[in-house]
Structure formats: C-alpha cells, structure tokens
Amino acid sequence: MTVSLTRRYRFCASHRLHSVLLNDVENQRLYGKCNNPYGHGHDYTLSVTASGPLDPMAGILFPISHLDRLVDEHILARFAHRNFNVDVAEFETVVPTTENIALVIVDLLRKNWADYIYPASAQLTRVQMEETDRNSFEVVLPVAARRADAHLEELREVEGRVPVNA
Ligand code: NI
C-alpha cells in the first residue's frame, strides 16, 4: 500500500519576469507588471510530496527530519531572502517564473534525494509552489514501478522472517 507525505515550507524571495529573447515592449506585453525593472517579492509556500510503502515496523514512510535537511540545505539555503534573477545561478538564462522555479526545485530534490531520504523506496512524487493565495504551480512526477516482490523483501529485512504465504 502506497502512502504519501506532504511537507510545507515557507520562504520569501523576489524575482523579475524578463526574457532576454524579447525586446522591452514584448516583455512588458507578456509579463505586465511582473516585468517592472526592480522586481517584486513573494511569500512562497513550497509543498513537497513523497510517496512509497510504509515501513511495516515503524509505520512511517521515513523520518520527516530527512526531508527537512534536504530542503533546508539545497533549497532554502540558496533561495530564501534572495533575488532569483541575481542570486541563483540556475536563473542566469532561465526566466524565474514560479513555474520554472518549481522545475528547478524538482531537479535539485531529485539530484540529492538519495543522499538524504531513506529507505530508498520513498520517491519524490509532487512539488507545488504557491506564489500567492490565488496562484500555485505544481509538478507531478510518475511513480517508478516497484518490483512485485519488493514488499516481501522489506518484510524479511525488517522483521527477519519470511511471511507465511511467501
Ligand atoms: Ni511574481
């Protein structure tokens, strides 16, 4: 049985929507007030969802502190109280729309996931960025297929015994 866990993180940051591929008039037309030269701030809410089988002994997916460390060290330490356009290398050439910020967060979480989250059966399945109380953007990731016998193997590891009907 797969269970999902969602944890929310709040942080402030600023951005300006401006594409170097467009001229000033086109940028203004596309992004409106979000193209104002000196940018603007948001109180973002980031929601991270992980899904996987419950540890049969502990009854949890994994300790939430694992996820907190990953998000603190790879997302909040780099993004909170920053200007995305100026301070975050990933947005040197990518417009820091909140859609793109969500995609960069997915990439950073996936790259570092295995160093923080264990058991490894817990997967990143969704990232949502709320930009205001009216706008939110989300990326939903497919769940990688698990081998049919994976759950039985976990039971053997955790309980040190083979289920009766295995
Ligand atoms: Ni904005």
mmCIF file with all atom_site columns, N, CA and C in Angstrom, residues 5-47:
data_model
loop_
_atom_site.group_PDB
_atom_site.id
_atom_site.type_symbol
_atom_site.label_atom_id
_atom_site.label_alt_id
_atom_site.label_comp_id
_atom_site.label_asym_id
_atom_site.label_entity_id
_atom_site.label_seq_id
_atom_site.pdbx_PDB_ins_code
_atom_site.Cartn_x
_atom_site.Cartn_y
_atom_site.Cartn_z
_atom_site.occupancy
_atom_site.B_iso_or_equiv
_atom_site.pdbx_formal_charge
_atom_site.auth_seq_id
_atom_site.auth_comp_id
_atom_site.auth_asym_id
_atom_site.auth_atom_id
_atom_site.pdbx_PDB_model_num
ATOM 1   N N  . LEU A 1 5  ? 3.276  11.566 1.796   1.00 0.00 ? 5  LEU A N  1
ATOM 2   C CA . LEU A 1 5  ? 3.551  12.531 2.864   1.00 0.00 ? 5  LEU A CA 1
ATOM 3   C C  . LEU A 1 5  ? 3.822  13.877 2.199   1.00 0.00 ? 5  LEU A C  1
ATOM 4   N N  . THR A 1 6  ? 3.163  14.932 2.660   1.00 0.00 ? 6  THR A N  1
ATOM 5   C CA . THR A 1 6  ? 3.426  16.277 2.129   1.00 0.00 ? 6  THR A CA 1
ATOM 6   C C  . THR A 1 6  ? 3.884  17.182 3.257   1.00 0.00 ? 6  THR A C  1
ATOM 7   N N  . ARG A 1 7  ? 4.958  17.889 3.009   1.00 0.00 ? 7  ARG A N  1
ATOM 8   C CA . ARG A 1 7  ? 5.518  18.819 3.998   1.00 0.00 ? 7  ARG A CA 1
ATOM 9   C C  . ARG A 1 7  ? 5.586  20.190 3.352   1.00 0.00 ? 7  ARG A C  1
ATOM 10  N N  . ARG A 1 8  ? 5.201  21.223 4.112   1.00 0.00 ? 8  ARG A N  1
ATOM 11  C CA . ARG A 1 8  ? 5.180  22.585 3.568   1.00 0.00 ? 8  ARG A CA 1
ATOM 12  C C  . ARG A 1 8  ? 6.320  23.417 4.159   1.00 0.00 ? 8  ARG A C  1
ATOM 13  N N  . TYR A 1 9  ? 6.896  24.272 3.315   1.00 0.00 ? 9  TYR A N  1
ATOM 14  C CA . TYR A 1 9  ? 7.988  25.160 3.729   1.00 0.00 ? 9  TYR A CA 1
ATOM 15  C C  . TYR A 1 9  ? 7.665  26.556 3.203   1.00 0.00 ? 9  TYR A C  1
ATOM 16  N N  . ARG A 1 10 ? 7.857  27.562 4.040   1.00 0.00 ? 10 ARG A N  1
ATOM 17  C CA . ARG A 1 10 ? 7.596  28.934 3.600   1.00 0.00 ? 10 ARG A CA 1
ATOM 18  C C  . ARG A 1 10 ? 8.908  29.696 3.477   1.00 0.00 ? 10 ARG A C  1
ATOM 19  N N  . PHE A 1 11 ? 9.004  30.502 2.433   1.00 0.00 ? 11 PHE A N  1
ATOM 20  C CA . PHE A 1 11 ? 10.174 31.381 2.322   1.00 0.00 ? 11 PHE A CA 1
ATOM 21  C C  . PHE A 1 11 ? 9.819  32.600 1.472   1.00 0.00 ? 11 PHE A C  1
ATOM 22  N N  . CYS A 1 12 ? 10.581 33.692 1.688   1.00 0.00 ? 12 CYS A N  1
ATOM 23  C CA . CYS A 1 12 ? 10.396 34.922 0.920   1.00 0.00 ? 12 CYS A CA 1
ATOM 24  C C  . CYS A 1 12 ? 11.525 35.033 -0.085  1.00 0.00 ? 12 CYS A C  1
ATOM 25  N N  . ALA A 1 13 ? 11.208 35.546 -1.268  1.00 0.00 ? 13 ALA A N  1
ATOM 26  C CA . ALA A 1 13 ? 12.241 35.796 -2.274  1.00 0.00 ? 13 ALA A CA 1
ATOM 27  C C  . ALA A 1 13 ? 11.650 36.757 -3.298  1.00 0.00 ? 13 ALA A C  1
ATOM 28  N N  . SER A 1 14 ? 12.504 37.271 -4.183  1.00 0.00 ? 14 SER A N  1
ATOM 29  C CA . SER A 1 14 ? 11.997 38.198 -5.194  1.00 0.00 ? 14 SER A CA 1
ATOM 30  C C  . SER A 1 14 ? 12.421 37.759 -6.587  1.00 0.00 ? 14 SER A C  1
ATOM 31  N N  . HIS A 1 15 ? 11.682 38.254 -7.563  1.00 0.00 ? 15 HIS A N  1
ATOM 32  C CA . HIS A 1 15 ? 12.023 37.948 -8.961  1.00 0.00 ? 15 HIS A CA 1
ATOM 33  C C  . HIS A 1 15 ? 11.511 39.051 -9.873  1.00 0.00 ? 15 HIS A C  1
ATOM 34  N N  . ARG A 1 16 ? 12.029 39.022 -11.100 1.00 0.00 ? 16 ARG A N  1
ATOM 35  C CA . ARG A 1 16 ? 11.514 39.867 -12.165 1.00 0.00 ? 16 ARG A CA 1
ATOM 36  C C  . ARG A 1 16 ? 11.338 38.975 -13.388 1.00 0.00 ? 16 ARG A C  1
ATOM 37  N N  . LEU A 1 17 ? 10.176 39.042 -14.014 1.00 0.00 ? 17 LEU A N  1
ATOM 38  C CA . LEU A 1 17 ? 9.947  38.240 -15.215 1.00 0.00 ? 17 LEU A CA 1
ATOM 39  C C  . LEU A 1 17 ? 10.375 39.059 -16.426 1.00 0.00 ? 17 LEU A C  1
ATOM 40  N N  . HIS A 1 18 ? 11.468 38.619 -17.047 1.00 0.00 ? 18 HIS A N  1
ATOM 41  C CA . HIS A 1 18 ? 12.031 39.343 -18.185 1.00 0.00 ? 18 HIS A CA 1
ATOM 42  C C  . HIS A 1 18 ? 12.846 38.358 -19.007 1.00 0.00 ? 18 HIS A C  1
ATOM 43  N N  . SER A 1 19 ? 12.518 38.235 -20.274 1.00 0.00 ? 19 SER A N  1
ATOM 44  C CA . SER A 1 19 ? 13.253 37.306 -21.139 1.00 0.00 ? 19 SER A CA 1
ATOM 45  C C  . SER A 1 19 ? 14.239 38.074 -22.018 1.00 0.00 ? 19 SER A C  1
ATOM 46  N N  . VAL A 1 20 ? 15.472 37.607 -22.069 1.00 0.00 ? 20 VAL A N  1
ATOM 47  C CA . VAL A 1 20 ? 16.477 38.253 -22.931 1.00 0.00 ? 20 VAL A CA 1
ATOM 48  C C  . VAL A 1 20 ? 16.178 37.981 -24.405 1.00 0.00 ? 20 VAL A C  1
ATOM 49  N N  . LEU A 1 21 ? 15.276 37.055 -24.679 1.00 0.00 ? 21 LEU A N  1
ATOM 50  C CA . LEU A 1 21 ? 14.930 36.734 -26.063 1.00 0.00 ? 21 LEU A CA 1
ATOM 51  C C  . LEU A 1 21 ? 13.899 37.713 -26.636 1.00 0.00 ? 21 LEU A C  1
ATOM 52  N N  . LEU A 1 22 ? 13.339 38.573 -25.770 1.00 0.00 ? 22 LEU A N  1
ATOM 53  C CA . LEU A 1 22 ? 12.307 39.518 -26.208 1.00 0.00 ? 22 LEU A CA 1
ATOM 54  C C  . LEU A 1 22 ? 12.787 40.939 -25.989 1.00 0.00 ? 22 LEU A C  1
ATOM 55  N N  . ASN A 1 23 ? 12.218 41.895 -26.755 1.00 0.00 ? 23 ASN A N  1
ATOM 56  C CA . ASN A 1 23 ? 12.575 43.292 -26.506 1.00 0.00 ? 23 ASN A CA 1
ATOM 57  C C  . ASN A 1 23 ? 11.708 43.840 -25.363 1.00 0.00 ? 23 ASN A C  1
ATOM 58  N N  . ASP A 1 24 ? 11.975 45.085 -24.987 1.00 0.00 ? 24 ASP A N  1
ATOM 59  C CA . ASP A 1 24 ? 11.308 45.640 -23.797 1.00 0.00 ? 24 ASP A CA 1
ATOM 60  C C  . ASP A 1 24 ? 9.786  45.703 -23.962 1.00 0.00 ? 24 ASP A C  1
ATOM 61  N N  . VAL A 1 25 ? 9.348  46.071 -25.173 1.00 0.00 ? 25 VAL A N  1
ATOM 62  C CA . VAL A 1 25 ? 7.897  46.183 -25.408 1.00 0.00 ? 25 VAL A CA 1
ATOM 63  C C  . VAL A 1 25 ? 7.251  44.795 -25.310 1.00 0.00 ? 25 VAL A C  1
ATOM 64  N N  . GLU A 1 26 ? 7.915  43.804 -25.904 1.00 0.00 ? 26 GLU A N  1
ATOM 65  C CA . GLU A 1 26 ? 7.364  42.436 -25.863 1.00 0.00 ? 26 GLU A CA 1
ATOM 66  C C  . GLU A 1 26 ? 7.347  41.896 -24.432 1.00 0.00 ? 26 GLU A C  1
ATOM 67  N N  . ASN A 1 27 ? 8.414  42.172 -23.686 1.00 0.00 ? 27 ASN A N  1
ATOM 68  C CA . ASN A 1 27 ? 8.451  41.734 -22.289 1.00 0.00 ? 27 ASN A CA 1
ATOM 69  C C  . ASN A 1 27 ? 7.316  42.356 -21.489 1.00 0.00 ? 27 ASN A C  1
ATOM 70  N N  . GLN A 1 28 ? 7.100  43.648 -21.702 1.00 0.00 ? 28 GLN A N  1
ATOM 71  C CA . GLN A 1 28 ? 6.037  44.355 -20.978 1.00 0.00 ? 28 GLN A CA 1
ATOM 72  C C  . GLN A 1 28 ? 4.673  43.776 -21.318 1.00 0.00 ? 28 GLN A C  1
ATOM 73  N N  . ARG A 1 29 ? 4.504  43.472 -22.613 1.00 0.00 ? 29 ARG A N  1
ATOM 74  C CA . ARG A 1 29 ? 3.216  42.940 -23.068 1.00 0.00 ? 29 ARG A CA 1
ATOM 75  C C  . ARG A 1 29 ? 2.970  41.544 -22.473 1.00 0.00 ? 29 ARG A C  1
ATOM 76  N N  . LEU A 1 30 ? 4.034  40.718 -22.444 1.00 0.00 ? 30 LEU A N  1
ATOM 77  C CA . LEU A 1 30 ? 3.884  39.336 -21.971 1.00 0.00 ? 30 LEU A CA 1
ATOM 78  C C  . LEU A 1 30 ? 3.728  39.253 -20.454 1.00 0.00 ? 30 LEU A C  1
ATOM 79  N N  . TYR A 1 31 ? 4.572  39.996 -19.740 1.00 0.00 ? 31 TYR A N  1
ATOM 80  C CA . TYR A 1 31 ? 4.633  39.810 -18.286 1.00 0.00 ? 31 TYR A CA 1
ATOM 81  C C  . TYR A 1 31 ? 3.925  40.910 -17.492 1.00 0.00 ? 31 TYR A C  1
ATOM 82  N N  . GLY A 1 32 ? 3.544  42.021 -18.143 1.00 0.00 ? 32 GLY A N  1
ATOM 83  C CA . GLY A 1 32 ? 2.828  43.092 -17.455 1.00 0.00 ? 32 GLY A CA 1
ATOM 84  C C  . GLY A 1 32 ? 3.634  43.648 -16.292 1.00 0.00 ? 32 GLY A C  1
ATOM 85  N N  . LYS A 1 33 ? 2.968  43.855 -15.158 1.00 0.00 ? 33 LYS A N  1
ATOM 86  C CA . LYS A 1 33 ? 3.654  44.477 -14.005 1.00 0.00 ? 33 LYS A CA 1
ATOM 87  C C  . LYS A 1 33 ? 4.751  43.586 -13.444 1.00 0.00 ? 33 LYS A C  1
ATOM 88  N N  . CYS A 1 34 ? 4.707  42.292 -13.757 1.00 0.00 ? 34 CYS A N  1
ATOM 89  C CA . CYS A 1 34 ? 5.779  41.381 -13.295 1.00 0.00 ? 34 CYS A CA 1
ATOM 90  C C  . CYS A 1 34 ? 7.097  41.654 -14.003 1.00 0.00 ? 34 CYS A C  1
ATOM 91  N N  . ASN A 1 35 ? 7.045  42.532 -15.040 1.00 0.00 ? 35 ASN A N  1
ATOM 92  C CA . ASN A 1 35 ? 8.258  42.921 -15.767 1.00 0.00 ? 35 ASN A CA 1
ATOM 93  C C  . ASN A 1 35 ? 8.851  44.228 -15.219 1.00 0.00 ? 35 ASN A C  1
ATOM 94  N N  . ASN A 1 36 ? 8.235  44.838 -14.214 1.00 0.00 ? 36 ASN A N  1
ATOM 95  C CA . ASN A 1 36 ? 8.776  46.088 -13.641 1.00 0.00 ? 36 ASN A CA 1
ATOM 96  C C  . ASN A 1 36 ? 10.266 45.910 -13.331 1.00 0.00 ? 36 ASN A C  1
ATOM 97  N N  . PRO A 1 37 ? 11.080 46.936 -13.648 1.00 0.00 ? 37 PRO A N  1
ATOM 98  C CA . PRO A 1 37 ? 12.546 46.771 -13.672 1.00 0.00 ? 37 PRO A CA 1
ATOM 99  C C  . PRO A 1 37 ? 13.169 46.259 -12.377 1.00 0.00 ? 37 PRO A C  1
ATOM 100 N N  . TYR A 1 38 ? 12.643 46.655 -11.233 1.00 0.00 ? 38 TYR A N  1
ATOM 101 C CA . TYR A 1 38 ? 13.348 46.287 -9.995  1.00 0.00 ? 38 TYR A CA 1
ATOM 102 C C  . TYR A 1 38 ? 12.766 45.070 -9.287  1.00 0.00 ? 38 TYR A C  1
ATOM 103 N N  . GLY A 1 39 ? 11.852 44.374 -9.958  1.00 0.00 ? 39 GLY A N  1
ATOM 104 C CA . GLY A 1 39 ? 11.337 43.125 -9.398  1.00 0.00 ? 39 GLY A CA 1
ATOM 105 C C  . GLY A 1 39 ? 10.335 43.333 -8.280  1.00 0.00 ? 39 GLY A C  1
ATOM 106 N N  . HIS A 1 40 ? 9.894  42.233 -7.702  1.00 0.00 ? 40 HIS A N  1
ATOM 107 C CA . HIS A 1 40 ? 8.906  42.263 -6.614  1.00 0.00 ? 40 HIS A CA 1
ATOM 108 C C  . HIS A 1 40 ? 9.038  40.980 -5.829  1.00 0.00 ? 40 HIS A C  1
ATOM 109 N N  . GLY A 1 41 ? 8.530  40.997 -4.600  1.00 0.00 ? 41 GLY A N  1
ATOM 110 C CA . GLY A 1 41 ? 8.713  39.838 -3.727  1.00 0.00 ? 41 GLY A CA 1
ATOM 111 C C  . GLY A 1 41 ? 7.463  38.994 -3.580  1.00 0.00 ? 41 GLY A C  1
ATOM 112 N N  . HIS A 1 42 ? 7.670  37.765 -3.135  1.00 0.00 ? 42 HIS A N  1
ATOM 113 C CA . HIS A 1 42 ? 6.557  36.862 -2.811  1.00 0.00 ? 42 HIS A CA 1
ATOM 114 C C  . HIS A 1 42 ? 6.879  36.130 -1.512  1.00 0.00 ? 42 HIS A C  1
ATOM 115 N N  . ASP A 1 43 ? 5.795  35.761 -0.798  1.00 0.00 ? 43 ASP A N  1
ATOM 116 C CA . ASP A 1 43 ? 5.924  34.791 0.295   1.00 0.00 ? 43 ASP A CA 1
ATOM 117 C C  . ASP A 1 43 ? 5.520  33.452 -0.301  1.00 0.00 ? 43 ASP A C  1
ATOM 118 N N  . TYR A 1 44 ? 6.500  32.681 -0.688  1.00 0.00 ? 44 TYR A N  1
ATOM 119 C CA . TYR A 1 44 ? 6.217  31.409 -1.349  1.00 0.00 ? 44 TYR A CA 1
ATOM 120 C C  . TYR A 1 44 ? 5.925  30.320 -0.314  1.00 0.00 ? 44 TYR A C  1
ATOM 121 N N  . THR A 1 45 ? 5.039  29.403 -0.690  1.00 0.00 ? 45 THR A N  1
ATOM 122 C CA . THR A 1 45 ? 4.884  28.175 0.087   1.00 0.00 ? 45 THR A CA 1
ATOM 123 C C  . THR A 1 45 ? 5.230  27.005 -0.826  1.00 0.00 ? 45 THR A C  1
ATOM 124 N N  . LEU A 1 46 ? 6.245  26.287 -0.437  1.00 0.00 ? 46 LEU A N  1
ATOM 125 C CA . LEU A 1 46 ? 6.688  25.110 -1.192  1.00 0.00 ? 46 LEU A CA 1
ATOM 126 C C  . LEU A 1 46 ? 6.132  23.867 -0.499  1.00 0.00 ? 46 LEU A C  1
ATOM 127 N N  . SER A 1 47 ? 5.438  23.025 -1.247  1.00 0.00 ? 47 SER A N  1
ATOM 128 C CA . SER A 1 47 ? 4.963  21.741 -0.703  1.00 0.00 ? 47 SER A CA 1
ATOM 129 C C  . SER A 1 47 ? 5.675  20.617 -1.441  1.00 0.00 ? 47 SER A C  1
#
